[in-house]
DNA sequence: CACTTGACCTGTCCGC
DNA sequence: TGCGGACAGGTCAAGT
């Protein structure tokens, strides 16, 4: 689920909320894979530690602790990290999501707190946590909680000594951050040209080429750039690469501005949905007209084993 | 080595 | 309404 903009949105929210809070307890909900550290490590390096920073690399969240350990979190497809205030106060919560949609207290709920999501967007709701997707709970000493929820159990969180984080296999292999000011169009093109014989969609999804692009932003940036997803990397001109470079960055920056994309499961650190999909041009819009070509209908095809959305007119199939 | 496919999980949706 | 199969935003291991 979460791609770079979603993880970045969570990072910003968590950074505002949990830095300075101290972890007093934790509980696993029958899913050892979701938090596989040994009990002794949890005891020594998690409990009693204070959060000092929340960082992001690619789609991975890095929660730094005063114990000089870092809680590394990968949400994979359906993971959520949701902070809930002191439940003993049973405060009702009412506010607006990033898309302006009213968040109302759950019907008759005893603890109408912040979790939002699951199910269809039109019947979004808030209910108390934990729920049946909760895999781990962290308890702060001020009475607030951080829930790690993950329907499909692909995601995980794991404690590493902070100094070891750069040596994790994924961190060694992952490509540069595409939104960094120092990342240039030339570097972008050079990285992709190491994958000349694969199609551009597979290359965009390959985290060792550049970091952070997933299925949504791959389809959106290719549509903006008028490139068919099955085009071989080696067949793309330098000027098209410049266009794609700009559009990958534009699409992900816009999504961060909109609080990310919520299709089914994604919520930010406060349980709110993102609104980027309202601005999407092709993703999940098969059968609708292309914004550039009122006569053309967006198609859904399969590329690199993934559902892929294209306009057959502005993204003509390579021969 | 470059590239593709299947596996990891659970839930939902679609066609018969 | 029930049932089987395909599919879902990510990554790795194992295969060609």
PDB file of C-alpha atoms (C1' of nucleotides) in Angstrom, chain A residues 1 59 74 214-215 264 300 306, chain C residues 6-13:
ATOM      1  CA  UNK A   1       0.000   0.000   0.000  1.00  0.00           C
ATOM      2  CA  UNK A  59       9.054   3.305   1.991  1.00  0.00           C
ATOM      3  CA  UNK A  74       7.797  -1.500   6.729  1.00  0.00           C
ATOM      4  CA  UNK A 214       4.927   2.026  -6.233  1.00  0.00           C
ATOM      5  CA  UNK A 215       2.040   1.051  -8.450  1.00  0.00           C
ATOM      6  CA  UNK A 264      -8.768   0.981   1.138  1.00  0.00           C
ATOM      7  CA  UNK A 300      -6.517  -1.641 -17.267  1.00  0.00           C
ATOM      8  CA  UNK A 306       0.735  -5.647 -11.667  1.00  0.00           C
TER       9      UNK A 306
ATOM     10  C1'  DA C   6      -8.803 -13.442  -9.428  1.00  0.00           C
ATOM     11  C1'  DC C   7      -7.097  -9.605  -7.383  1.00  0.00           C
ATOM     12  C1'  DA C   8      -5.222  -5.919  -3.873  1.00  0.00           C
ATOM     13  C1'  DG C   9      -0.930  -0.186  -3.106  1.00  0.00           C
ATOM     14  C1'  DG C  10       5.426  -4.411  -1.742  1.00  0.00           C
ATOM     15  C1'  DT C  11       9.390  -7.142  -1.533  1.00  0.00           C
ATOM     16  C1'  DC C  12      12.140 -11.372  -1.584  1.00  0.00           C
ATOM     17  C1'  DA C  13      13.652 -15.975  -2.958  1.00  0.00           C
TER      18       DA C  13
END
